XYZ file of C-alpha atoms in Angstrom:
176
model
C -14.293 -88.498 -18.053
C -10.650 -88.641 -18.286
C -8.637 -85.907 -16.644
C -6.584 -83.776 -18.969
C -3.044 -83.248 -17.984
C -1.280 -80.222 -19.256
C 2.403 -80.374 -19.883
C 4.502 -78.593 -17.303
C 5.452 -75.032 -18.198
C 8.877 -74.490 -19.566
C 11.457 -73.565 -16.995
C 11.379 -69.865 -16.180
C 14.310 -68.154 -17.676
C 15.267 -64.663 -16.579
C 16.037 -62.361 -19.454
C 17.349 -59.119 -18.030
C 16.523 -55.904 -19.769
C 19.440 -54.314 -21.469
C 21.170 -51.637 -19.404
C 19.755 -48.166 -19.905
C 21.465 -46.115 -22.526
C 22.265 -42.615 -21.324
C 20.564 -40.060 -23.468
C 22.287 -36.792 -23.857
C 19.782 -33.953 -24.145
C 21.187 -30.551 -24.891
C 19.866 -27.711 -22.750
C 16.983 -25.825 -24.307
C 17.945 -22.777 -26.292
C 17.566 -19.456 -24.539
C 14.385 -18.026 -25.931
C 14.648 -14.946 -23.764
C 18.167 -13.842 -23.105
C 18.711 -12.466 -19.637
C 18.076 -8.738 -19.513
C 21.099 -6.498 -19.463
C 21.893 -4.787 -16.210
C 19.696 -1.717 -16.202
C 20.911 1.532 -14.800
C 17.971 3.787 -14.181
C 18.515 7.506 -13.954
C 17.655 9.054 -10.640
C 15.926 12.348 -10.276
C 16.513 14.250 -7.090
C 13.418 16.191 -6.120
C 14.791 17.508 -2.871
C 11.716 16.208 -1.030
C 12.291 13.364 1.363
C 10.739 12.024 4.519
C 12.063 13.382 7.799
C 11.433 11.950 11.231
C 9.062 13.951 13.416
C 10.445 15.833 16.417
C 10.673 13.940 19.718
C 7.255 13.300 21.205
C 5.430 13.588 17.872
C 4.139 11.071 15.353
C 3.889 11.710 11.645
C 0.908 10.810 9.480
C 1.444 10.489 5.725
C -1.673 10.180 3.582
C -2.412 9.791 -0.098
C -5.351 9.032 -2.353
C -6.061 8.145 -5.941
C -9.222 8.948 -7.858
C -10.641 7.266 -10.940
C -12.821 9.778 -12.749
C -14.935 7.542 -14.972
C -16.336 5.460 -12.099
C -15.957 7.892 -9.172
C -14.050 5.340 -7.121
C -11.020 6.135 -5.061
C -8.412 4.451 -2.952
C -7.112 6.071 0.197
C -4.153 5.106 2.344
C -2.059 6.371 5.190
C 0.737 5.415 7.518
C 1.772 6.620 10.956
C 5.374 6.542 12.183
C 6.832 7.500 15.526
C 9.782 9.784 16.286
C 12.214 6.973 15.419
C 10.570 6.344 12.056
C 9.062 3.059 13.239
C 5.711 2.107 11.712
C 2.871 2.358 14.222
C -0.201 1.750 12.069
C -1.483 2.127 8.566
C -4.668 1.835 6.582
C -5.929 1.507 3.051
C -9.437 1.443 1.721
C -11.531 1.830 -1.400
C -14.103 4.580 -1.147
C -16.543 6.423 -3.369
C -15.774 10.065 -3.937
C -16.733 12.767 -6.364
C -13.264 14.234 -6.905
C -9.595 13.770 -6.161
C -9.883 16.554 -3.568
C -12.640 14.650 -1.779
C -10.576 11.440 -1.873
C -7.526 13.231 -0.394
C -9.754 14.759 2.269
C -11.176 11.346 3.150
C -7.626 9.965 3.522
C -6.673 12.800 5.875
C -9.908 12.404 7.817
C -9.360 8.660 8.301
C -5.733 9.166 9.384
C -6.685 11.826 11.924
C -9.563 9.727 13.246
C -7.314 6.678 13.734
C -4.626 8.778 15.426
C -7.183 10.351 17.751
C -8.744 6.961 18.565
C -5.288 5.615 19.466
C -4.708 8.509 21.868
C -2.154 10.298 19.711
C -2.354 14.051 20.267
C 0.972 15.360 18.998
C 0.590 14.717 15.304
C 2.268 16.061 12.198
C 0.274 15.490 9.039
C 1.835 15.292 5.586
C -0.309 15.265 2.483
C 0.570 15.856 -1.147
C -2.684 17.763 -1.629
C -2.019 21.431 -1.015
C -5.722 22.278 -1.293
C -6.592 19.827 1.504
C -3.811 21.205 3.684
C -5.021 24.764 3.061
C -8.573 23.741 3.898
C -7.441 22.240 7.199
C -5.268 25.237 7.952
C -8.197 27.587 7.436
C -10.455 25.356 9.576
C -13.163 25.364 6.889
C -13.329 21.643 6.245
C -16.612 20.152 5.171
C -16.759 16.417 5.624
C -17.471 14.535 2.352
C -21.025 13.396 1.723
C -21.694 10.034 3.275
C -23.407 7.158 1.504
C -26.725 8.121 3.125
C -26.748 11.254 0.969
C -26.617 13.666 3.900
C -24.146 16.496 3.997
C -22.265 16.113 7.272
C -20.507 19.387 7.973
C -17.425 19.788 10.055
C -15.059 17.225 11.494
C -15.879 17.271 15.202
C -13.227 15.855 17.442
C -10.733 15.145 14.689
C -8.580 18.254 14.413
C -7.769 19.282 17.942
C -5.462 21.884 19.445
C -2.004 20.416 19.814
C -2.073 18.616 16.502
C 0.438 19.941 14.032
C 0.013 20.244 10.282
C 2.828 20.063 7.763
C 2.742 20.038 3.962
C 5.829 18.794 2.067
C 6.160 22.211 0.442
C 6.679 23.606 3.937
C 9.323 21.065 4.874
C 12.078 23.670 4.950
C 11.471 24.324 8.634
C 8.148 26.145 8.269
C 5.493 24.172 10.100
C 1.966 25.224 10.758
C 0.816 24.770 14.323
C -2.926 24.621 14.790
């Protein structure tokens, strides 16, 4: 067999690519113009948060209740005499009414304060009925998930704790 010789390849010639052509792309049109500067009206209710007196802490609680599924959210915050946050909580709970949800929020706040050794407490709640219930010392603890009716709130509302409702914020505080 005779070997086959291939002709040598042609000399390599470098053909540079043409320089890139700058493409001018206009900015996209503004589909959503920036919103105008909004000036919202303010409504002064005359109710605002005040620091507690020296030596006291202030508990603020609130709750929301969803009627069609009997679920609630409760929350609270505790601040010291300088207005500095000490602790807070939030939780989803089952309750049968907005009153029960507000009561559960107050109960949890008082329990946490007591467990942390806080004895000089001012409580603020936006539920006047809960505040009146506490003031009259006729609180019934909400039904627990086990179905039992647990009455009273032993060890939670103690002498030396102080109760305040925002409606009484004009210097009239209830001392229990």
